[in-house]
Tab-separated table of C-alpha atoms in Angstrom:
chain	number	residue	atom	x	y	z
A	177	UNK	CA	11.185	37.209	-8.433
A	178	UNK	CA	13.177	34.665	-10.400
A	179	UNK	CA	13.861	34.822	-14.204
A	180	UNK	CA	11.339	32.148	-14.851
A	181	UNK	CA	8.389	34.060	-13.576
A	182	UNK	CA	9.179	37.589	-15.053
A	183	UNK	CA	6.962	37.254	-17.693
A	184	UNK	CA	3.476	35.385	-15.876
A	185	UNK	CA	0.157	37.293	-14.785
A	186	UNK	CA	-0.673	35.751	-12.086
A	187	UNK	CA	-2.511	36.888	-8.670
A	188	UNK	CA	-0.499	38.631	-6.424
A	189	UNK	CA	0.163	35.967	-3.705
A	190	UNK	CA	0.932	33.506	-5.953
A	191	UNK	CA	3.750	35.533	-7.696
A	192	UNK	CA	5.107	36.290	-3.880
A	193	UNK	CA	4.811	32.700	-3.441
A	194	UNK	CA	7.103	32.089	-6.458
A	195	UNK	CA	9.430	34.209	-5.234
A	196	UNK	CA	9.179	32.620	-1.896
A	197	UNK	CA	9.651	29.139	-3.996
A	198	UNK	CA	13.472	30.186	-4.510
A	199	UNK	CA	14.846	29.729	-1.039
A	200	UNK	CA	13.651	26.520	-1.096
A	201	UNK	CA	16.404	23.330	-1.326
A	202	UNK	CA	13.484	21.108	-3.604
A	203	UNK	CA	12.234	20.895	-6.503
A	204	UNK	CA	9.060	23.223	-6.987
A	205	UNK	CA	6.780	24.340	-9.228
A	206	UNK	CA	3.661	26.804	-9.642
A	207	UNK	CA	0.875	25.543	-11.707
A	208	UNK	CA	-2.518	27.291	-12.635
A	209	UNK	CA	-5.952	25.254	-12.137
A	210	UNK	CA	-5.917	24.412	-16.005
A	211	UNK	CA	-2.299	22.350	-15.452
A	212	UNK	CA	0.133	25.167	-16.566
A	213	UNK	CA	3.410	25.078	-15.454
A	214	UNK	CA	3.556	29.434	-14.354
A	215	UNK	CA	6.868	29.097	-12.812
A	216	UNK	CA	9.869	26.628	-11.219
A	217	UNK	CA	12.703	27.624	-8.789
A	218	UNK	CA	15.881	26.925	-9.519
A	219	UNK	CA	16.032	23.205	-8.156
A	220	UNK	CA	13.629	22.483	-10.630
A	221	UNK	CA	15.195	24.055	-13.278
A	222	UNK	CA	18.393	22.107	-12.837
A	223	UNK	CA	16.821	18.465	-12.097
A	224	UNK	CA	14.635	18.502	-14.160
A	225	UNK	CA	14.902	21.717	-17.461
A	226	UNK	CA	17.245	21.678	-20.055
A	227	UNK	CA	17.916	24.116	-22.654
A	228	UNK	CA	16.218	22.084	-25.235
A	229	UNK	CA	12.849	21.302	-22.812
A	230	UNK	CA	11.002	23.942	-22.335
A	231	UNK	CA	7.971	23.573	-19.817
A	232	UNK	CA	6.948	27.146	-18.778
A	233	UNK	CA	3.879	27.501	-20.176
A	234	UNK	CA	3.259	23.784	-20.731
A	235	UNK	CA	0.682	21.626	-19.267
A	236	UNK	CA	2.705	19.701	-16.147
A	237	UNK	CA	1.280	16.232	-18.177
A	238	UNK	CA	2.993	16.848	-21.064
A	239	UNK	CA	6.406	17.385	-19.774
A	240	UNK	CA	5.947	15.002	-16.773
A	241	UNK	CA	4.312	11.899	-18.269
A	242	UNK	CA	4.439	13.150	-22.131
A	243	UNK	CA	0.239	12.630	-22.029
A	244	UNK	CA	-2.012	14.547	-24.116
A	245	UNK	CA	-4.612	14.662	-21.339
A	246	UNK	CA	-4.346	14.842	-17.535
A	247	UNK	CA	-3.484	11.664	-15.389
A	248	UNK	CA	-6.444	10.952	-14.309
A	249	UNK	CA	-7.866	10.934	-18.034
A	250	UNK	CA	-4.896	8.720	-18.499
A	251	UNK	CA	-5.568	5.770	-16.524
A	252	UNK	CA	-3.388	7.509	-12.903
A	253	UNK	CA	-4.115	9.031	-9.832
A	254	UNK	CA	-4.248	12.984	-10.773
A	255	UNK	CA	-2.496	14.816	-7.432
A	256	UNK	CA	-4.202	18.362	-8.909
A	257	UNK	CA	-7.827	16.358	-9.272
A	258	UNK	CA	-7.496	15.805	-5.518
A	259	UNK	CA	-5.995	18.332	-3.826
A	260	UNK	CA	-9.027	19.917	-5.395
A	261	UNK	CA	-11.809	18.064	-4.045
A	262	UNK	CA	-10.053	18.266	-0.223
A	263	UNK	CA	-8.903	21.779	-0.666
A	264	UNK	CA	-5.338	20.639	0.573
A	265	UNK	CA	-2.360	18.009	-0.090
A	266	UNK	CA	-2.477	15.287	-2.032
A	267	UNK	CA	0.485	13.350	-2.786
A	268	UNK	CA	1.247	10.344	-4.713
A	269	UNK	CA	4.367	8.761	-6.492
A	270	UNK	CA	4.153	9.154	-10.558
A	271	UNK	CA	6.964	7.736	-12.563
A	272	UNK	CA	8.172	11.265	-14.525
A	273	UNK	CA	9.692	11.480	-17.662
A	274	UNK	CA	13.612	13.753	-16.730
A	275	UNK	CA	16.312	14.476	-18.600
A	276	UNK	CA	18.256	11.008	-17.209
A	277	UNK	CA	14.895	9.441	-18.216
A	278	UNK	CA	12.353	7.915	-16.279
A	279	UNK	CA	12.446	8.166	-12.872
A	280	UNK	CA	10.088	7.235	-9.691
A	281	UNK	CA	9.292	10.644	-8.381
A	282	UNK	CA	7.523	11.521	-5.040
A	283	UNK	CA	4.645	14.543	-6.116
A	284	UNK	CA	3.166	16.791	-3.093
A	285	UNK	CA	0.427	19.062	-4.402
A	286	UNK	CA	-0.949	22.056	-2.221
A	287	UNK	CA	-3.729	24.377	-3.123
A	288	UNK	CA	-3.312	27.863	-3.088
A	289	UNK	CA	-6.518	29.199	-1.572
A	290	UNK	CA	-7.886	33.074	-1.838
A	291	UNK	CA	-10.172	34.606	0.435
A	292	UNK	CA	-13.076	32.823	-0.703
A	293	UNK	CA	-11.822	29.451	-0.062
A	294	UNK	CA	-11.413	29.127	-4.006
A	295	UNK	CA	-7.947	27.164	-5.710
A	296	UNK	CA	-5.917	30.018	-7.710
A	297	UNK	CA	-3.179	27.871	-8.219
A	298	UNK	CA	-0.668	24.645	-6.499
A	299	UNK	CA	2.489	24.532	-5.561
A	300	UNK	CA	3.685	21.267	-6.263
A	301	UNK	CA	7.409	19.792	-4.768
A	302	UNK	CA	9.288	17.220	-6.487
A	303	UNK	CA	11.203	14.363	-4.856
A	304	UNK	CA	12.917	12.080	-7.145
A	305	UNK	CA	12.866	8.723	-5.052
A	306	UNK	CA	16.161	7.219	-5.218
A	307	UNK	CA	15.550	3.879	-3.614
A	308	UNK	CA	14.470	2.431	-6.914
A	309	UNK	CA	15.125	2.810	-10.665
A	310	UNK	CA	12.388	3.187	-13.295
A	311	UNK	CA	15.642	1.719	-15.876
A	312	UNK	CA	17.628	-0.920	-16.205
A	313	UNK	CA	20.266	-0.440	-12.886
A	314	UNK	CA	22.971	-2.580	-11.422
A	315	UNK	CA	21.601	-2.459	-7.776
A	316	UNK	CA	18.917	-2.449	-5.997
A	317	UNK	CA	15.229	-1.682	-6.523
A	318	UNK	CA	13.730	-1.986	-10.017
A	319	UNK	CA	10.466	-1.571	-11.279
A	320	UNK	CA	7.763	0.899	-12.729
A	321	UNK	CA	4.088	-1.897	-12.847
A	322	UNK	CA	1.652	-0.265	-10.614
A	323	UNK	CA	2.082	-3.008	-8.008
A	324	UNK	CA	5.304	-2.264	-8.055
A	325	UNK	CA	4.735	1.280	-7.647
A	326	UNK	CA	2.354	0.870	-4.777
A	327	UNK	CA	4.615	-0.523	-2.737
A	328	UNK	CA	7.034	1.964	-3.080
A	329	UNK	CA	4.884	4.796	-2.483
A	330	UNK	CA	4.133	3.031	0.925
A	331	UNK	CA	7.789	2.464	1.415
A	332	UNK	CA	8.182	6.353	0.840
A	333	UNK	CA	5.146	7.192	2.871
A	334	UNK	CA	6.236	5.349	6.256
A	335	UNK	CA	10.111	5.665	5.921
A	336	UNK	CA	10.442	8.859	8.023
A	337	UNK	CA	8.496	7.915	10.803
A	338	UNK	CA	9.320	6.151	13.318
A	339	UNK	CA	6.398	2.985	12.729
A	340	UNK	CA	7.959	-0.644	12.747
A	341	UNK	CA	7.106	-1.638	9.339
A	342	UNK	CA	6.109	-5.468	8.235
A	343	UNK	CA	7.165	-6.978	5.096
A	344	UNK	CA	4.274	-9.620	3.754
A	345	UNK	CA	4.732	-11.364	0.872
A	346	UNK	CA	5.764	-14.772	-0.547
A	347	UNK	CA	9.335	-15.691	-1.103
A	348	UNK	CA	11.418	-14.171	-2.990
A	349	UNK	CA	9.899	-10.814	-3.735
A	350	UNK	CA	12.730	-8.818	-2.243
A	351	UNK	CA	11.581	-8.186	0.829
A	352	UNK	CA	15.600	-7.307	2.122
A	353	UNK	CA	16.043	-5.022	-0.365
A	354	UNK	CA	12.670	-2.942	0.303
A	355	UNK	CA	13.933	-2.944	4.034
A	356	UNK	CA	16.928	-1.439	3.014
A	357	UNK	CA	14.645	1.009	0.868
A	358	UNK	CA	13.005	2.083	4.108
A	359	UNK	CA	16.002	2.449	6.055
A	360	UNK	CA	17.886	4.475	3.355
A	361	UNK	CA	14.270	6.590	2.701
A	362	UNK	CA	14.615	7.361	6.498
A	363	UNK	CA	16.393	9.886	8.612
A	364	UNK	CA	18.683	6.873	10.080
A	365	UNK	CA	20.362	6.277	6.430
A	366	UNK	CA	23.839	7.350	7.948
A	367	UNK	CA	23.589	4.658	10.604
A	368	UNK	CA	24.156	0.613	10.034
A	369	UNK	CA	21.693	-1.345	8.714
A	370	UNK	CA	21.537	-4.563	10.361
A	371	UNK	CA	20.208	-7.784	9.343
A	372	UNK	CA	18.724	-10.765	11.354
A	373	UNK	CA	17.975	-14.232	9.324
A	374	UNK	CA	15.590	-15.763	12.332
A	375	UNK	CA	15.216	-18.787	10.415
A	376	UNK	CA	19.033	-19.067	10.271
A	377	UNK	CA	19.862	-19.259	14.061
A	378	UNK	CA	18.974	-22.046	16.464
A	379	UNK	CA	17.183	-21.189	19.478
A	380	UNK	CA	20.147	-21.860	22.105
A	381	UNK	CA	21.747	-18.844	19.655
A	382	UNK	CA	19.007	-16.598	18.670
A	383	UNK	CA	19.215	-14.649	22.493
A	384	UNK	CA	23.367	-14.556	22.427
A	385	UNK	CA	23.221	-12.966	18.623
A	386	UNK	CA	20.694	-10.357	19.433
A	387	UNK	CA	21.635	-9.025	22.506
A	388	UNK	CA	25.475	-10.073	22.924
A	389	UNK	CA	26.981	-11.797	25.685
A	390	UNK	CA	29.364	-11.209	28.271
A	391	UNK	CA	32.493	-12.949	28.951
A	392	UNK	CA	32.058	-16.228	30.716
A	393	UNK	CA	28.542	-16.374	30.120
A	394	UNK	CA	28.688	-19.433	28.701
A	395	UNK	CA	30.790	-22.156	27.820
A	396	UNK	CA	32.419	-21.184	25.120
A	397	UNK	CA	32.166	-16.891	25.917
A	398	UNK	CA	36.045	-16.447	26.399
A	399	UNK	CA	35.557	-12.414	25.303
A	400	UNK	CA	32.500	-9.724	25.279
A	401	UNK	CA	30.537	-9.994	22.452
A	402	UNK	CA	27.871	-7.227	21.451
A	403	UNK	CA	24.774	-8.230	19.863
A	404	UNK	CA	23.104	-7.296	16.724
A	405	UNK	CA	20.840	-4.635	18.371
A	406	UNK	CA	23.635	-3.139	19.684
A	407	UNK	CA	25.738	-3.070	16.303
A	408	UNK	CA	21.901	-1.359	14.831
A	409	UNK	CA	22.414	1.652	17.044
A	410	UNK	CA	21.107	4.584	15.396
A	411	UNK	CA	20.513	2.937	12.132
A	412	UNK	CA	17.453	-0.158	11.106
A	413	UNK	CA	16.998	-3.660	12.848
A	414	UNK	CA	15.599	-5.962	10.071
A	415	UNK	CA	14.535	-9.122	11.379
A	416	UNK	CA	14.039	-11.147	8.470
A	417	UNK	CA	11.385	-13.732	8.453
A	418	UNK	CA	10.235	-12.778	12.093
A	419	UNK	CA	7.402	-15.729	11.920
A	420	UNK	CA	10.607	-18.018	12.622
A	421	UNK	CA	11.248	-16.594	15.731
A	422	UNK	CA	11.125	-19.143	18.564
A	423	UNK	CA	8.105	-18.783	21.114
A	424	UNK	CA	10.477	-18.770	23.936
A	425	UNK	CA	12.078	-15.591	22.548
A	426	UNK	CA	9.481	-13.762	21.234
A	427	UNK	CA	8.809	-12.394	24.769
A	428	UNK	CA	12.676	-11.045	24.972
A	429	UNK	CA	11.650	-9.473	21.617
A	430	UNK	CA	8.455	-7.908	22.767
A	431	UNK	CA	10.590	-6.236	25.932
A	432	UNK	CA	12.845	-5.200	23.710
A	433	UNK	CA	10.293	-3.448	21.484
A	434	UNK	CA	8.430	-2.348	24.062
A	435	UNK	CA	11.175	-1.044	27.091
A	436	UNK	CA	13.978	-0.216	24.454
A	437	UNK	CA	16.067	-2.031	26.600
A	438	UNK	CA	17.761	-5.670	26.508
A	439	UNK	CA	20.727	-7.395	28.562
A	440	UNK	CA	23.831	-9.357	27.251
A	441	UNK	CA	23.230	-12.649	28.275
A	442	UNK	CA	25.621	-13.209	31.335
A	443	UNK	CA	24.909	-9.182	32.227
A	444	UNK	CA	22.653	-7.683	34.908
A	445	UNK	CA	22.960	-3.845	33.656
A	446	UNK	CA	20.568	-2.744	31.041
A	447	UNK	CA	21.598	-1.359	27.503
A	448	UNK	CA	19.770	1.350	26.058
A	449	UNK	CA	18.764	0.392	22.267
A	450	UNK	CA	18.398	2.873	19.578
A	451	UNK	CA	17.193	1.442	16.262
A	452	UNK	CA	14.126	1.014	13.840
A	453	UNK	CA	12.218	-1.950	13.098
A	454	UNK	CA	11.445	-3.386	10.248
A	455	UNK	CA	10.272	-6.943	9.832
A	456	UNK	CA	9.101	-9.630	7.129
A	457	UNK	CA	8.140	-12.616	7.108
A	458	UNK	CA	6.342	-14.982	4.193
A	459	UNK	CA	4.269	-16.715	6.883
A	460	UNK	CA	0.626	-15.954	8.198
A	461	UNK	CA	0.909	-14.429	10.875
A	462	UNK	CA	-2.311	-13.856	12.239
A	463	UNK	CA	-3.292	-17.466	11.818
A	464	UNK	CA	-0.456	-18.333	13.335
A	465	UNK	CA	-1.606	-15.923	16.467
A	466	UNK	CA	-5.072	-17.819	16.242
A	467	UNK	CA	-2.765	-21.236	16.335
A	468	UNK	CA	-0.853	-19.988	19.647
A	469	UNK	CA	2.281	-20.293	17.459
A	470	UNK	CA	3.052	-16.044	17.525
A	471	UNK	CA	2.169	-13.786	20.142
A	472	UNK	CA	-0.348	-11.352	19.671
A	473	UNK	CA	1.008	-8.778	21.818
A	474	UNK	CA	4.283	-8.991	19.350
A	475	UNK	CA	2.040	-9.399	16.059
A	476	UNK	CA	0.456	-5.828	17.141
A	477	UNK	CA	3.727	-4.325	18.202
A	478	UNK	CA	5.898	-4.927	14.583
A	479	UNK	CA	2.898	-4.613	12.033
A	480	UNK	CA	1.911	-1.488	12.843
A	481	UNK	CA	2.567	-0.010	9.204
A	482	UNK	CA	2.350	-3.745	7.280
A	483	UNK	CA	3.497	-3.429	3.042
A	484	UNK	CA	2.156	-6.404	0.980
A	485	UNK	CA	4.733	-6.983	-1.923
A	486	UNK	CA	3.165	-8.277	-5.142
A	487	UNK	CA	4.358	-11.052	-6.254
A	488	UNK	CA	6.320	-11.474	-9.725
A	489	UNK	CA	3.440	-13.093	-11.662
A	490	UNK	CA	1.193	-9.852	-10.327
A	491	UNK	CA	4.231	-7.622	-11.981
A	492	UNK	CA	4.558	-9.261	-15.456
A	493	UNK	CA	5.744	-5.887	-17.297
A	494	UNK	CA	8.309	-5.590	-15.057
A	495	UNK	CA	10.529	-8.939	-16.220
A	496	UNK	CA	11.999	-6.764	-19.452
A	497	UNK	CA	13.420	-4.588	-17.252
A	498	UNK	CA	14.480	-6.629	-14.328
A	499	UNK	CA	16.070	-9.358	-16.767
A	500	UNK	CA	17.926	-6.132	-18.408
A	501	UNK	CA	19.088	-5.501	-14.678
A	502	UNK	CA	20.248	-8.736	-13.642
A	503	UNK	CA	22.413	-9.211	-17.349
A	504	UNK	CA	23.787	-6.206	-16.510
A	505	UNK	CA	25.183	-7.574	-12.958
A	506	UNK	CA	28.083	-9.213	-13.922
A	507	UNK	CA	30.274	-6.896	-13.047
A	508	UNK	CA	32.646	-4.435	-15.183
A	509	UNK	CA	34.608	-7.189	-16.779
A	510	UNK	CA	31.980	-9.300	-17.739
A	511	UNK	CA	30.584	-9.650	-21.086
A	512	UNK	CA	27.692	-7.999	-21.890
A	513	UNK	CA	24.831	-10.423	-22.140
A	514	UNK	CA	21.476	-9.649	-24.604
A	515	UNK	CA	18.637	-11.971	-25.044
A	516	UNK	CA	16.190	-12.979	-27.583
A	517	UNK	CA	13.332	-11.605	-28.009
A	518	UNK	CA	11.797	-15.490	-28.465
A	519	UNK	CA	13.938	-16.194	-25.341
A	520	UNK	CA	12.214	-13.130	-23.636
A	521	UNK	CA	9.107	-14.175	-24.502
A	522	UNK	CA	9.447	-17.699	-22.725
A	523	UNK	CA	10.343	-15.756	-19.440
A	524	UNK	CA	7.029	-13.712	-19.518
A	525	UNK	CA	5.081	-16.781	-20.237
A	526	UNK	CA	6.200	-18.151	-17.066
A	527	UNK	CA	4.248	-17.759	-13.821
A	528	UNK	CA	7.831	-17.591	-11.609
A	529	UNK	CA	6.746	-19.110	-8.238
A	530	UNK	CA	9.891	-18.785	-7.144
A	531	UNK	CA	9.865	-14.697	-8.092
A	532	UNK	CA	12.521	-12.821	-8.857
A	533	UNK	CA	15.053	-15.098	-6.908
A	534	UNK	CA	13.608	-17.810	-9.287
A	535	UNK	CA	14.406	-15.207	-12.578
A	536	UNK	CA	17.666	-14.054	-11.623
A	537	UNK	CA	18.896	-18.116	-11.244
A	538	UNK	CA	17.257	-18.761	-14.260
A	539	UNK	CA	19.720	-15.917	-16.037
A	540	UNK	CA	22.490	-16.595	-14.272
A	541	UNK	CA	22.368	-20.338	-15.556
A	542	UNK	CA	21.469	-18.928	-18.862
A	543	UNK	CA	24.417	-16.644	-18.863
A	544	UNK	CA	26.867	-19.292	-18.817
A	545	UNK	CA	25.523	-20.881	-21.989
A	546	UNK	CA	25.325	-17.550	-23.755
A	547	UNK	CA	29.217	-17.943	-25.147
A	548	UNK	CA	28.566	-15.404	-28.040
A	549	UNK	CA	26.660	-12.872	-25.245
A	550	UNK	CA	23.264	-13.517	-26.756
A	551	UNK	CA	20.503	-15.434	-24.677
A	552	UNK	CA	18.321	-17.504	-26.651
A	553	UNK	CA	15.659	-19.989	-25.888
A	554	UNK	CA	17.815	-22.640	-25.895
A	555	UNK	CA	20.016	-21.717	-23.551
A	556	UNK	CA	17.093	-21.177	-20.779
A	557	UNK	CA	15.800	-24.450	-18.668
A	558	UNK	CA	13.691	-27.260	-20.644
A	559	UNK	CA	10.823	-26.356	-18.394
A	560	UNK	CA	10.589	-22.655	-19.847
A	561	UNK	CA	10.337	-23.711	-23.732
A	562	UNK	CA	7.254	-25.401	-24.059
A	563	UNK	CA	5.355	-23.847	-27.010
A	564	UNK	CA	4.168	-20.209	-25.626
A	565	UNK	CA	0.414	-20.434	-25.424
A	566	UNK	CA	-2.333	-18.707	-23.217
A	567	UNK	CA	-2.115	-19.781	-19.783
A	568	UNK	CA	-5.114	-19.880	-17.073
A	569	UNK	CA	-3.943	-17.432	-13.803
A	570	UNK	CA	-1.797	-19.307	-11.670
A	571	UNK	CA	-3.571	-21.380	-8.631
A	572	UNK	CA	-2.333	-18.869	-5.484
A	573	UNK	CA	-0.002	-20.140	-3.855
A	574	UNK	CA	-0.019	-21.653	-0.065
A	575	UNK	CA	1.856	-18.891	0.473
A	576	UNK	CA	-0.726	-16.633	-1.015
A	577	UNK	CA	-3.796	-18.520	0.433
A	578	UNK	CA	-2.276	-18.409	4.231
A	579	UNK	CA	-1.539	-14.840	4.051
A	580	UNK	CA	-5.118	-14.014	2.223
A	581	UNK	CA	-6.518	-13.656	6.223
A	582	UNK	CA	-3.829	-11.678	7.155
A	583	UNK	CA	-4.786	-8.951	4.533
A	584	UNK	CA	-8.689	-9.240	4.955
A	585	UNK	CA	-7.801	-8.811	9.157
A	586	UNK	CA	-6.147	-5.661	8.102
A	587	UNK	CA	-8.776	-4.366	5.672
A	588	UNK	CA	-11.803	-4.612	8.057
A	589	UNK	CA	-9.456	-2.878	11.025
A	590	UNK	CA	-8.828	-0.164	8.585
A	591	UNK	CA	-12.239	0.062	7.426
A	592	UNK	CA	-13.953	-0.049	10.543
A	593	UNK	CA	-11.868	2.695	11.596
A	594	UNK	CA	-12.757	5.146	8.992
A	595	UNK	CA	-9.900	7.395	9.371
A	596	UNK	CA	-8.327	6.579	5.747
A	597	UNK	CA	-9.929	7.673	2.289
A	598	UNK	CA	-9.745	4.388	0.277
A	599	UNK	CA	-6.761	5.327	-1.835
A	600	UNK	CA	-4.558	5.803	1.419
A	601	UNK	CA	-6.227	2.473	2.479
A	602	UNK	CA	-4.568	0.567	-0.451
A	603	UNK	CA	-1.411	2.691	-0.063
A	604	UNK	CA	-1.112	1.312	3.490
A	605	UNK	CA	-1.598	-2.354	2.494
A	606	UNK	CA	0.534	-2.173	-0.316
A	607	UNK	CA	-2.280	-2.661	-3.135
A	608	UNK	CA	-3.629	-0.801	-6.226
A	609	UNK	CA	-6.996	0.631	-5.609
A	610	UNK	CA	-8.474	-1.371	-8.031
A	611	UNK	CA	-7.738	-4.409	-6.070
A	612	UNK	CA	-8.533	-2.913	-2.761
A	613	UNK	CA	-12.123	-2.271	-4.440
A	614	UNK	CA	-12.448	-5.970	-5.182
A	615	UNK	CA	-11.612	-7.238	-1.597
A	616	UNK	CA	-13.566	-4.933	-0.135
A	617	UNK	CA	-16.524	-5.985	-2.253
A	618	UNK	CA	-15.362	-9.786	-1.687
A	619	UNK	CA	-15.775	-8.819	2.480
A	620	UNK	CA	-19.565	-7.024	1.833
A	621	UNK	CA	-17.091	-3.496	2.727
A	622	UNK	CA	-17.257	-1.597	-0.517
């Protein structure tokens, strides 16, 4: 048995189960039905204990989440709450407080059953989610609103399967860098990720990129070329804004889907393809199926596991941090750049229709007039400094009104189904519960 659990009383499979706990590579703990932490193996202990944080003994709130009640009391999803009520796993992503400070962390929570069929304790394993920072970072993924973290937890729910995943959202909401998320989430991380702008290539291109040609094939072809599917094998094919993709080719993309196989253009042999889709588009999609401007077939074939990703205005308490993250981007030699709080205050009053591509223009412009490093409401676009006052919610955008028949199509598939309890509903679309509850009331479902 390991040092930590020497001194707990504790049924006797539970303390074989801790010492069980040791061999294993992840973070783990043992907790008791009232939220005490009885034991951790030693990946816990060095992720996430220091000598000076103490957490046998504690309630896992308090040294998670630093709460003086349980999550559920607290306004989040309580894993231990539950697993309880199905008498089995629960899992959910909870931003925890650690020793590097807060971090997006993936929680699994098991029940411990005895004979009776009664809880005598949970194991619960730990996977801090790397793909996205909780802080301030200098790359990729930032964020810690709940629509934020919704979309993560999907990201981290469908990366290690095999589904084609579809990106919805309106422009500018990082859909490349949640594709990457996926693809470095997934067991294909050590292979290339590829990416495919499909409103960036003409049609008389579009077949030659994807698949390669062979020499000859074309005026022009003086060597073999290999396509972008090729260059994805064994790693992620992201086709970015796949509602661009000409009619003509959409068939060639459904074989390819479908088969796993393609052709250079100017070849008659067939290539094997190895890679995993991932799609996104800011387009309706299903209307455009109902318009006879996207294939059906293909619509079915890459949105099998669709994310919706919120837009900026829907994240407001994320701007502090992300406008922390993108003055921080300047690189090692640049000066570091702080702003205003009157100057931060103009950026949250704004709605950003353009998202965070709109914010992260907005700074860079504003860094070059920040000579002595400080941002301040002068230096940020005439449009931003009207006198802050309370604003009505945005109009949604055509962006957001096109896509609202997308998401309803999916809700009543899902809910006519009946195979998903509501929370892994929402997790699957990429939306808080709380909203999923209003749309399904809004469609006579809830």
């Amino acid at each position: 048995m390991p040092p930590n659990a020497a001194a707990i009383t504790s049924p006797p499979q539970v303390q074989a189960l801790v010492s069980y706990l040791e061999h294993e590579a992840q973070p783990m703990i043992v907790l008791d039905p009232a939220y005490n932490i009885l034991a951790a193996n030693t990946a816990y202990r060095r992720q996430f204990g220091t000598a000076d944080r103490p957490f046998l003994g504690q309630k896992c709130y308090r040294v998670s989440h630093h709460y003086d009640l349980p999550c559920d009391q607290a306004g989040e999803h309580c894993p231990m709450k539950r697993a309880f009520e199905l008498k089995g796993l629960d899992r959910v992503l909870h931003i925890h407080h650690t020793p590097r400070g807060p971090e997006h962390v993936d929680v699994e929570l098991r029940p411990i059953l005895d004979a009776d069929h009664q809880v005598v304790a949970y194991v619960e394993r730990l996977t801090t989610v790397k793909q996205a920072s909780a802080r301030a970072s200098q790359a990729g993924l930032v964020g810690r609103s709940p629509a934020f973290n919704t979309a993560l937890e999907a990201v981290q729910r469908v990366a290690r399967s095999r589904l084609p995943v579809l990106l919805l959202g309106e422009s500018g909401t990082g859909k490349e860098l949640f594709a990457s998320a996926v693809h470095e989430a997934s067991d294909r991380h050590d292979g290339p990720f590829v990416v495919v702008d499909c409103s960036g290539l003409p049609e008389t291109l579009f077949e030659s990129e994807l698949f390669g040609h062979e020499k000859g094939a074309f005026t022009g072809a003086q060597h073999r070329k290999p396509g972008l599917v090729e260059t994805a094998s064994g790693g992620t094919l992201f086709l970015d804004e796949i509602g661009d993709v000409p009619l003509a080719m959409q068939v060639k993309l459904l074989r390819l889907i479908e088969s796993g196989t393609f052709r250079r253009v100017g070849a008659t042999e067939t290539q094997q393809a190895d890679f995993r889709l991932v799609a996104a588009t800011h387009k309706p999609l299903q209307q455009m199926v109902a318009e006879g401007r996207f294939r059906q077939d293909l619509y079915y074939r890459i949105a099998a596991f669709p994310i919706f990703l919120p837009p900026l205005r829907e994240r407001a308490g994320d701007i502090p941090l992300l406008v922390d993250s993108f003055l921080q981007r300047g690189g090692k030699t640049a000066q570091r750049i702080v702003i205003q709080p009157a100057a931060m205050a103009r950026l949250q009053a704004h709605d950003w229709p353009g998202n965070i591509r709109e914010l992260r223009n907005v700074l860079e412009r504003a860094r070059l007039f920040a000579d002595d490093g400080i941002v301040r409401p002068e230096d940020l676009p005439e449009w931003l400094n009207a006198p802050l006052q309370a604003r009505p919610a945005p109009a949604a955008t055509a962006a957001t009104a096109a896509a609202a028949p997308d998401l309803d199509e999916q809700i009543r598939h899902l809910a006519a189904e009946g195979r998903l309890s509501r929370r892994d509903m929402a997790a699957r679309l990429g939306l808080s519960e709380r909203t999923l509850y209003r749309r399904l009331k809004a469609l006579d479902l809830g």
